[in-house]
mmCIF file of C-alpha atoms in Angstrom:
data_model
loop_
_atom_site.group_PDB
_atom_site.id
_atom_site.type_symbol
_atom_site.label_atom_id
_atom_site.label_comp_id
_atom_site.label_asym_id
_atom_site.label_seq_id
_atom_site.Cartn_x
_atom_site.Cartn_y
_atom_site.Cartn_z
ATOM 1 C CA UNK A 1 120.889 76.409 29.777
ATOM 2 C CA UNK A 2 116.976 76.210 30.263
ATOM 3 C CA UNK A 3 114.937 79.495 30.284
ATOM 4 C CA UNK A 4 113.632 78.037 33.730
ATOM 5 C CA UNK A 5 115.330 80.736 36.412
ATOM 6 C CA UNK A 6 114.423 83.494 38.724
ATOM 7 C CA UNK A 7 116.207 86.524 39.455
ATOM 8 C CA UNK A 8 118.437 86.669 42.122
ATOM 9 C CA UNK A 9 116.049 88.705 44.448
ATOM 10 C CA UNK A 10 114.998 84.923 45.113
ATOM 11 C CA UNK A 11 117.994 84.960 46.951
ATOM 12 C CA UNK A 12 117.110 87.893 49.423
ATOM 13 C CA UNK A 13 115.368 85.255 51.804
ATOM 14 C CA UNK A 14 117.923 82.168 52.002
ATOM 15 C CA UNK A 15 120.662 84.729 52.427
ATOM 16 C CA UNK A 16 118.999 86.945 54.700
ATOM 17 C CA UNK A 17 119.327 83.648 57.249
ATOM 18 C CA UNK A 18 123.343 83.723 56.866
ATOM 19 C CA UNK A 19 123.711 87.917 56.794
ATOM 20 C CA UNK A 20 122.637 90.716 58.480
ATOM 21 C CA UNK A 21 122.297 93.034 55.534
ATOM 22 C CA UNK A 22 120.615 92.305 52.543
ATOM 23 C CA UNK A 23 123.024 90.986 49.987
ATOM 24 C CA UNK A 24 120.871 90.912 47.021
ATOM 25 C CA UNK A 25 120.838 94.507 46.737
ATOM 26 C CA UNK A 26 124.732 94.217 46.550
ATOM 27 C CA UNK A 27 126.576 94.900 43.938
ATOM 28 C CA UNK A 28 128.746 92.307 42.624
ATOM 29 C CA UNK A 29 131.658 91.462 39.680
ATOM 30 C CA UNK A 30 131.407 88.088 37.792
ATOM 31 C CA UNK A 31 134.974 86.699 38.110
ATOM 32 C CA UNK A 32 134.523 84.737 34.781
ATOM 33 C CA UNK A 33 133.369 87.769 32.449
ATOM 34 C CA UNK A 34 133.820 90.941 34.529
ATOM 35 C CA UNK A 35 130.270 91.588 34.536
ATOM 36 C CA UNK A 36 129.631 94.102 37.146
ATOM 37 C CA UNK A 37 125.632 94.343 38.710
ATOM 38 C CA UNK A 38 123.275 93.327 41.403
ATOM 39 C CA UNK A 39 123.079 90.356 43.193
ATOM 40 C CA UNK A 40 119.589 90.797 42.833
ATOM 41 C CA UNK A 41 120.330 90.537 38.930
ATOM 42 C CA UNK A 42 121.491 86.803 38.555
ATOM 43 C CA UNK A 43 119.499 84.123 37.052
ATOM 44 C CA UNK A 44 118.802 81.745 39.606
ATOM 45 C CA UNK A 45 118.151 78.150 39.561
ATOM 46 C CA UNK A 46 116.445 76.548 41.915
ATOM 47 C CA UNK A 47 115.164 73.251 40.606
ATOM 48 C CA UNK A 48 119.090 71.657 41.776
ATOM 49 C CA UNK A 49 119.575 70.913 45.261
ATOM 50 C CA UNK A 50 120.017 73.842 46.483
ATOM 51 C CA UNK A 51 120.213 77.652 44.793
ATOM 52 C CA UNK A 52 122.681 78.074 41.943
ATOM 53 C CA UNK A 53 123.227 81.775 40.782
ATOM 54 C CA UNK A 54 124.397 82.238 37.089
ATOM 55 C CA UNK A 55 125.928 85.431 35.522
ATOM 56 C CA UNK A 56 123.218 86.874 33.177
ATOM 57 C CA UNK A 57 126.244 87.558 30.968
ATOM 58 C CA UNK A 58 128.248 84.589 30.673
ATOM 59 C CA UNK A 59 126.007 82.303 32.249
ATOM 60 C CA UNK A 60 129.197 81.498 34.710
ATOM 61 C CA UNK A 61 128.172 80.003 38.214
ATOM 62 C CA UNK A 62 128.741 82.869 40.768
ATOM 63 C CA UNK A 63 127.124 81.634 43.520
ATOM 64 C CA UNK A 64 125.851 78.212 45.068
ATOM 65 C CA UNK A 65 123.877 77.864 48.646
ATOM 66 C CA UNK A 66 122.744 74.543 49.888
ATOM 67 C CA UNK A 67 121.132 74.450 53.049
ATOM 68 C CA UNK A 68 121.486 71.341 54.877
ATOM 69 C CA UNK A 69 119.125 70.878 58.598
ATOM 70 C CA UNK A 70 122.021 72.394 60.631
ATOM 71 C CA UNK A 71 124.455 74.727 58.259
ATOM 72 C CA UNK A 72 124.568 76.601 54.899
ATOM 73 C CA UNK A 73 127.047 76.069 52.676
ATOM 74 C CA UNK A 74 127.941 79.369 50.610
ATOM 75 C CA UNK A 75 130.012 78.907 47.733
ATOM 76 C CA UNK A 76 130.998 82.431 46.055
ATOM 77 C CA UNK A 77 133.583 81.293 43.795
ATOM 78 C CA UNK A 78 132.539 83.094 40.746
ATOM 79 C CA UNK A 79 132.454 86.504 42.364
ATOM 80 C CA UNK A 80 135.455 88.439 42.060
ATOM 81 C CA UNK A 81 133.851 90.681 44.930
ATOM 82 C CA UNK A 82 130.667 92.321 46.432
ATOM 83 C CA UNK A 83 129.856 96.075 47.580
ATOM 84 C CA UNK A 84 127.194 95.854 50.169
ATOM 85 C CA UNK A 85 125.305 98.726 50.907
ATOM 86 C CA UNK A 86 125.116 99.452 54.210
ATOM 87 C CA UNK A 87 123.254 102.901 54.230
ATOM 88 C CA UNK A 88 123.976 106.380 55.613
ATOM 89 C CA UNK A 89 124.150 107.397 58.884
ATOM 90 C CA UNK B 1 118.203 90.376 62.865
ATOM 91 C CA UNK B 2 114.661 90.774 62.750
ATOM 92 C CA UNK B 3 114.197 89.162 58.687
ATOM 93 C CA UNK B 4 115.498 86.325 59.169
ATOM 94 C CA UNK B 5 112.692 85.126 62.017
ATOM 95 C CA UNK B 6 109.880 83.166 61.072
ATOM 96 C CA UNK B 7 106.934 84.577 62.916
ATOM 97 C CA UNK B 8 103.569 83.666 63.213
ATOM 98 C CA UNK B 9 100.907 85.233 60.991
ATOM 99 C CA UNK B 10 97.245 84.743 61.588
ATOM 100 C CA UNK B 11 95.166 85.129 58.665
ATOM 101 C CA UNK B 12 92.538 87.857 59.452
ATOM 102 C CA UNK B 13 90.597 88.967 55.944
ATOM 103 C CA UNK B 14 90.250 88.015 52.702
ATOM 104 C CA UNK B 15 89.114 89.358 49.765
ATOM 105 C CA UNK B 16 88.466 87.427 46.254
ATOM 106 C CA UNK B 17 90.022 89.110 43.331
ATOM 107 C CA UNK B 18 88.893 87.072 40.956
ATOM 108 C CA UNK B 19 87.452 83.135 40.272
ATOM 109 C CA UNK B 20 91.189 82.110 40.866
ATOM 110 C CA UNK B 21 93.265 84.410 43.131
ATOM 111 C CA UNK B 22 92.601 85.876 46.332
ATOM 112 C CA UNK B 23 94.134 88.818 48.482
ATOM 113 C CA UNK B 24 94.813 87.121 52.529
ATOM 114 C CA UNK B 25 95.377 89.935 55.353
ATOM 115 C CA UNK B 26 97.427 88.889 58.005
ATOM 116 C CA UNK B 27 98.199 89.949 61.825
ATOM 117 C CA UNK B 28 102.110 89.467 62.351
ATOM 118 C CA UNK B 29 102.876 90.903 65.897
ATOM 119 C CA UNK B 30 106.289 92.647 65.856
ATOM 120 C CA UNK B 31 105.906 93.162 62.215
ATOM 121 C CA UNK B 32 108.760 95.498 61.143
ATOM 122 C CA UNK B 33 107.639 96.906 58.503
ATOM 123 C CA UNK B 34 108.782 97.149 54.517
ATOM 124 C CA UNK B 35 109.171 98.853 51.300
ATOM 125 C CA UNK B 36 106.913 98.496 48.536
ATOM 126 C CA UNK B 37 108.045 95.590 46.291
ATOM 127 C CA UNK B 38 109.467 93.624 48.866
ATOM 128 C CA UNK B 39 108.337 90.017 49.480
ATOM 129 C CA UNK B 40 108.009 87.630 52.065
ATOM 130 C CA UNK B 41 108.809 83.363 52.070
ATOM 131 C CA UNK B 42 105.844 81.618 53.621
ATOM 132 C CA UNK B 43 106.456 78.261 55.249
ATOM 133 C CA UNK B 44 103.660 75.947 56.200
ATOM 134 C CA UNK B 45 104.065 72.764 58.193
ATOM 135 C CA UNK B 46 101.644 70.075 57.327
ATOM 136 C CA UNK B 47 101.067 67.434 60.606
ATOM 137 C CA UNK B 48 103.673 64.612 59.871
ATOM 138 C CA UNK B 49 106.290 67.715 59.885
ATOM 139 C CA UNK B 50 106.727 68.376 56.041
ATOM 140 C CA UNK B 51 107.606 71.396 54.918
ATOM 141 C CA UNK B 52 106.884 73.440 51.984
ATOM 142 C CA UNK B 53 107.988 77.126 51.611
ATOM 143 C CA UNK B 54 107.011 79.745 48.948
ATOM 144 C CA UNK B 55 108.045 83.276 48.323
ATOM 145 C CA UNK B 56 105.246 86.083 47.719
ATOM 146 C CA UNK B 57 104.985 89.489 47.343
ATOM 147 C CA UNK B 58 103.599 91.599 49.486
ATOM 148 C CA UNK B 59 100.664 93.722 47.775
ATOM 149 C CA UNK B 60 100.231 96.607 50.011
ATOM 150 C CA UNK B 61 102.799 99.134 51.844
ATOM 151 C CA UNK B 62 101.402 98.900 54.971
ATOM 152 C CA UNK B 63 100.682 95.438 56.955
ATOM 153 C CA UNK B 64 101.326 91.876 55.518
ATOM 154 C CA UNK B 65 99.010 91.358 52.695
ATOM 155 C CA UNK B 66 99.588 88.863 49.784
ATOM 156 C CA UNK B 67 97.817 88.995 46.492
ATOM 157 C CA UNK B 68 97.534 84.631 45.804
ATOM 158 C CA UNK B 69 97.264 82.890 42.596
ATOM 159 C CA UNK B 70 95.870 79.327 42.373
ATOM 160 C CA UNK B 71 97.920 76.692 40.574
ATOM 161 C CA UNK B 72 95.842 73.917 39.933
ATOM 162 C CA UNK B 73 97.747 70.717 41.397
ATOM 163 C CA UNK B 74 100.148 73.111 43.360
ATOM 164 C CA UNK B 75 101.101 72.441 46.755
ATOM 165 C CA UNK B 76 100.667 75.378 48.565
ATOM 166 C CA UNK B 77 98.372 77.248 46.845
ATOM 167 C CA UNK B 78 94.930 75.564 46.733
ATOM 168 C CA UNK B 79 95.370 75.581 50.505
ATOM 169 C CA UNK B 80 95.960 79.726 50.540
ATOM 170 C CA UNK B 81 93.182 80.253 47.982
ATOM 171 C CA UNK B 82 90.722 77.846 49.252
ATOM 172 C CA UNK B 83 90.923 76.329 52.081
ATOM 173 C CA UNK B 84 92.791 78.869 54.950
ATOM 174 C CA UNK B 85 90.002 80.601 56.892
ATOM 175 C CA UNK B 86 90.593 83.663 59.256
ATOM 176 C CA UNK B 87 92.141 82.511 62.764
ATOM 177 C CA UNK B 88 94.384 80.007 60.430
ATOM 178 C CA UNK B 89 98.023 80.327 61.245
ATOM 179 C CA UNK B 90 100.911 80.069 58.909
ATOM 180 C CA UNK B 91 104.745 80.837 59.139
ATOM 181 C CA UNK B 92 106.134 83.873 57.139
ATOM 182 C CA UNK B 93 110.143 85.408 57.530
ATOM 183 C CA UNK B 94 110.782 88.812 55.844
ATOM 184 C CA UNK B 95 110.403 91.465 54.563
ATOM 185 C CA UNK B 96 113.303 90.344 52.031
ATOM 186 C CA UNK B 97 114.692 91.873 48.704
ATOM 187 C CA UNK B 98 115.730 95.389 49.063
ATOM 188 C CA UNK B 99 116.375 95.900 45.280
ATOM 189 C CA UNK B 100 113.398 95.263 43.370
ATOM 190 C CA UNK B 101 111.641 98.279 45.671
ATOM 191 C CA UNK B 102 110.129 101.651 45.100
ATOM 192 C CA UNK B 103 110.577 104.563 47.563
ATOM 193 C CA UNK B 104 108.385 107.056 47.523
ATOM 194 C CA UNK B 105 110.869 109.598 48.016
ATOM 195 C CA UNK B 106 111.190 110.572 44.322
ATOM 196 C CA UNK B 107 109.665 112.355 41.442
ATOM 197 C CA UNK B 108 111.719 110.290 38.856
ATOM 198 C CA UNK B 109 108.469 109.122 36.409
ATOM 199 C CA UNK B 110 107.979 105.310 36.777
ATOM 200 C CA UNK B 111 106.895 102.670 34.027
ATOM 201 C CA UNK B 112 105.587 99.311 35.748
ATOM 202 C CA UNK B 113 105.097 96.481 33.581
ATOM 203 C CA UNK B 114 102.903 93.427 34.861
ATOM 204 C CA UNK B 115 102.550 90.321 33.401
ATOM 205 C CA UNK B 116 99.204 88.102 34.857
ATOM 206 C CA UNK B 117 100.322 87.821 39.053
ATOM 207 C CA UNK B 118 103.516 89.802 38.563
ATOM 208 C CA UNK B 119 101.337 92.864 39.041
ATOM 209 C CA UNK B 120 101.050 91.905 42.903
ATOM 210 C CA UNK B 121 104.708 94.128 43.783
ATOM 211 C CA UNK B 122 103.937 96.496 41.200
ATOM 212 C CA UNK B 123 100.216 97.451 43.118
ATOM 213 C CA UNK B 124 102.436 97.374 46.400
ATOM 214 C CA UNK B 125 104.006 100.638 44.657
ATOM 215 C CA UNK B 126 100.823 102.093 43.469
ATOM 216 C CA UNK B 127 99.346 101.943 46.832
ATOM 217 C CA UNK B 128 102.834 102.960 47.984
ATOM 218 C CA UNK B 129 102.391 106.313 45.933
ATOM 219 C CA UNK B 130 99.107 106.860 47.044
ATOM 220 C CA UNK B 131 99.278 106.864 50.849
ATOM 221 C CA UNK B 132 102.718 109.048 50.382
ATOM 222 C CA UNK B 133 100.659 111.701 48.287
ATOM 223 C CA UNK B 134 103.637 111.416 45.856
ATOM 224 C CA UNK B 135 103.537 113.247 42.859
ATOM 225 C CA UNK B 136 106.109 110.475 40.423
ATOM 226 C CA UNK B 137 104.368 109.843 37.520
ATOM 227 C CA UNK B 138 103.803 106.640 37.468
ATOM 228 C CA UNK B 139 102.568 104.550 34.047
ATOM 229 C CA UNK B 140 101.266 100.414 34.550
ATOM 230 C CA UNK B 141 101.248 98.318 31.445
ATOM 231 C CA UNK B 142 99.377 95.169 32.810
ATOM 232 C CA UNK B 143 99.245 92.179 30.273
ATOM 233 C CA UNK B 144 96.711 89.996 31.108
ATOM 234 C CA UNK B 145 95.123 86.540 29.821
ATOM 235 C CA UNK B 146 91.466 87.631 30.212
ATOM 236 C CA UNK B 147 89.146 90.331 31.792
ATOM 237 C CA UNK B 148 88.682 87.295 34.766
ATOM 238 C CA UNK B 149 92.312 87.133 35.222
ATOM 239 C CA UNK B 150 92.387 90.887 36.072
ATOM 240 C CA UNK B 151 93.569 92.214 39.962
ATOM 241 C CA UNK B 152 92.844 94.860 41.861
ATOM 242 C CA UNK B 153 89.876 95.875 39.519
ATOM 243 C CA UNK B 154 87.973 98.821 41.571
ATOM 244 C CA UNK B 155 91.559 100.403 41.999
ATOM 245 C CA UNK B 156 92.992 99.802 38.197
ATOM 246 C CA UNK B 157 89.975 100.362 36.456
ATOM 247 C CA UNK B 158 89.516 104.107 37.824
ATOM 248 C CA UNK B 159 93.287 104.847 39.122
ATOM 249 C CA UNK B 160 94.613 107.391 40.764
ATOM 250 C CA UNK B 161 95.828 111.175 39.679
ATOM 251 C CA UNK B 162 99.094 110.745 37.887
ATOM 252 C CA UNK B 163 98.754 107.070 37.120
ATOM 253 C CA UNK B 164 98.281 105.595 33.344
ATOM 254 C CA UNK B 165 96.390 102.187 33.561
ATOM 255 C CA UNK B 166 96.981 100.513 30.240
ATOM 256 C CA UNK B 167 95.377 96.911 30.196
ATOM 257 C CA UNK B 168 96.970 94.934 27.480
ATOM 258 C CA UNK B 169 94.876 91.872 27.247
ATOM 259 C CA UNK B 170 96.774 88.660 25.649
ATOM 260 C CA UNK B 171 93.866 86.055 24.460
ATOM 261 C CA UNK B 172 90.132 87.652 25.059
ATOM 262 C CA UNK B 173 89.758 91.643 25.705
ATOM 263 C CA UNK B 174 86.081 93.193 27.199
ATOM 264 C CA UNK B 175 83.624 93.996 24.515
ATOM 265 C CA UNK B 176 84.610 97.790 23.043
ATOM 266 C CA UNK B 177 88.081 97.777 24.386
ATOM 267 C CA UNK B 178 90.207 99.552 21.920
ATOM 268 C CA UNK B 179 93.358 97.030 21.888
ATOM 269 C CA UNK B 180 92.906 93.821 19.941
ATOM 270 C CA UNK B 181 94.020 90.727 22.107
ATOM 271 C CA UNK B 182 97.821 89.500 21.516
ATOM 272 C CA UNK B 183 101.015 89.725 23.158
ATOM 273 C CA UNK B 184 102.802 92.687 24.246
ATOM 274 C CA UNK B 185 104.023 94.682 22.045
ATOM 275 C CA UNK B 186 106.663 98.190 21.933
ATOM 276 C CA UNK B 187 103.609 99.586 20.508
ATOM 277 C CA UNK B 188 101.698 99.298 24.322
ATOM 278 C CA UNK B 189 105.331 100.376 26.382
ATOM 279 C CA UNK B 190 106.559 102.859 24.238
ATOM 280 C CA UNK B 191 106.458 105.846 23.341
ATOM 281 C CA UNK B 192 109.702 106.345 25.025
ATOM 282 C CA UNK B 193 110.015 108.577 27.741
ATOM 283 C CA UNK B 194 112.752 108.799 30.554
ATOM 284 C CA UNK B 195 111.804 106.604 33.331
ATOM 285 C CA UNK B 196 112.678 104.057 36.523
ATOM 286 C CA UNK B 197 111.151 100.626 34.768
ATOM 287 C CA UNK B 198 110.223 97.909 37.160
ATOM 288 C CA UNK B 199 109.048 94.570 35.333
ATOM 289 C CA UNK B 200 107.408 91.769 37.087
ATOM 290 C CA UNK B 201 106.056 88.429 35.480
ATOM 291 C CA UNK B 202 106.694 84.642 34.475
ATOM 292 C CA UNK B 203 110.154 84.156 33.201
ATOM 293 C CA UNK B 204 109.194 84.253 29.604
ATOM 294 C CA UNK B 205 107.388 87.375 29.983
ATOM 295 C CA UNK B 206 109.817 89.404 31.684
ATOM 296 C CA UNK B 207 113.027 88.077 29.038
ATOM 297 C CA UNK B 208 110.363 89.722 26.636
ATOM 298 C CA UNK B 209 109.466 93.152 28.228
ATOM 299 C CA UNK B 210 112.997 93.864 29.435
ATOM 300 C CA UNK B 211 114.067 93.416 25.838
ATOM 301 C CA UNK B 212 111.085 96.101 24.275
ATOM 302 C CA UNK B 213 112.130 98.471 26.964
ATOM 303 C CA UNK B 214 115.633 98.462 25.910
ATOM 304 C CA UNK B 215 114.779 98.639 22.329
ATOM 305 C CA UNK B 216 112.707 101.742 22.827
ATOM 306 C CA UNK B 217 115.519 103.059 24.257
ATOM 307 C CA UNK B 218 115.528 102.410 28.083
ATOM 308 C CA UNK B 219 119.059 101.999 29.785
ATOM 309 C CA UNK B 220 119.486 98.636 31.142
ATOM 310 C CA UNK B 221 120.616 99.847 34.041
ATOM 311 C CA UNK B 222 117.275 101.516 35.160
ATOM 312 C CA UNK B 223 114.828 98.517 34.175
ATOM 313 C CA UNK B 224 114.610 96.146 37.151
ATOM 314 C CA UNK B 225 112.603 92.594 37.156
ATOM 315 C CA UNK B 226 111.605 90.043 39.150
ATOM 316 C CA UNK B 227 110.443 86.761 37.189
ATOM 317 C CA UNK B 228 108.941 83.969 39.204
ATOM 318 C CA UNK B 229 108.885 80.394 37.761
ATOM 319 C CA UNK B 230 106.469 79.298 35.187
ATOM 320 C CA UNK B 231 103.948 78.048 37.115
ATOM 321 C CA UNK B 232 104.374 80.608 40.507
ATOM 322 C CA UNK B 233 104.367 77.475 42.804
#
């Protein structure tokens, strides 16, 4: 795997198109290798088409998002779940 | 929701920082507002309709201001550094990123750790602590190239109450400063001391940091980062 990622915070603006909240503050669980942490915590590579998002522990794809002109396509197979903050009252 | 819109920002002041980065000051009407350590993606729209879009981070807790590196053969910014002049016009959507953030709601002591441009979020949260009146103390390890690669100079070199300034200088240090040029070292984070750890650099440099911190003993789980690519464009 090349050294050549970013941190999932990259993420905060491509996702912020698709959700209301901001998911890279959410806490996630690798469904490969359990890993529990931040969204905000995944190495991301951006030099495919589109944004792949890699566990930092088992460098397992969690997350892919490809925008096309007219659509996202967000696939989240590698996350078992996420816990999105949505802040007190 | 308002962070996903890209606005208009007009470009109103700039400031030099040094021969190769400059800080731009932007009007963005219906501006919402942001946290210190948040960023923004820029998109600018060249005449035949391409696109190119960049993420930066914003440098200061109040209003949209961006601290700008130039890359030499980058895309987008020769045009930020150089060539924009105030009245220019530019896209911008955000804030985004609500985890790599300081509040100034604490007292929790804080240990930043810059490498070269990653100290732009890390300044955001200085300036964050200042106009709050906070008390946190707050420590900045800021490894730099050179004394012309250094930021923020009037505010770094004399900083404020309750914040360490240590200026770890990589290839060529200022005559009479006490720390021989190299690479960071535990030596410059340590000694240890209980703390909320926010690194900020190129890749390489924040793989290293985040591994000193946790060596001196800092739980994982309290050091945050945010890398950009190698070359920030």
């Amino acid at each position: 795997m090349s050294a050549d990622y970013l941190d999932g915070n990259a993420l905060a603006g491509p996702l912020a198109e698709i959700f209301a909240t901001d998911v890279s503050a959410a806490v996630g669980r690798c469904a490969s290798c359990g890993l529990t942490g931040p969204v905000a915590s995944l190495r991301v590579y951006s030099r495919a088409p589109g944004l792949v998002a890699r566990c930092p522990g088992c460098e397992e794809v969690v997350l892919r998002l490809v925008r096309s002109p007219d659509a996202a396509w967000l696939d989240l197979r590698g996350a078992v779940c996420l816990r999105i903050p949505l802040g007190g009252p | 929701m308002p962070m996903t819109k890209w606005r208009v920002a007009r470009l109103v002041k700039v400031r030099d920082e040094n021969p190769t980065a400059r800080t731009l000051v932007f009007d963005v009407p219906g501006w919402p507002g942001h946290v210190a350590g948040q960023h923004v993606d820029v998109r600018l729209t060249a005449e035949d309709g391409y696109t190119a879009r960049r993420s930066y981070s914003l440098a200061a807790p109040e209003g949209v201001e961006l601290t700008v590196q130039r890359v030499e053969d980058g895309e987008v910014s020769p045009y930020l550094t150089q060539d924009m002049e105030p009245g220019d016009e530019l896209e911008l959507r955000g804030p985004v990123g609500g985890w790599f953030v300081w509040r100034p709601d604490g007292t929790t002591p804080v240990l930043l750790v810059a490498g070269g441009a990653g100290i732009v979020p890390l300044m955001a949260m200085i300036r964050a602590r200042r106009a709050a009146g906070s008390g946190a103390p707050f420590r900045l390890v800021y490894a730099l190239r050179s004394p012309g690669q250094l930021y923020y100079a009037d505010e770094l070199l004399s900083p404020d109450p309750g914040v360490a300034v240590t200026l770890a200088y990589t290839r060529s240090a200022p005559e009479g400063h006490a720390r021989p040029p190299g690479r960071l070292t535990a030596a410059d984070l340590g000694p240890y001391g209980e703390a909320d750890c926010y690194v900020c650099g190129p890749t390489g440099f924040v793989e290293a940091a985040a591994t000193l911190l946790v060596e001196l003993g800092h739980d994982p789980a309290r050091i945050k980062t945010e890398r950009f690519g190698p070359t920030g464009e």
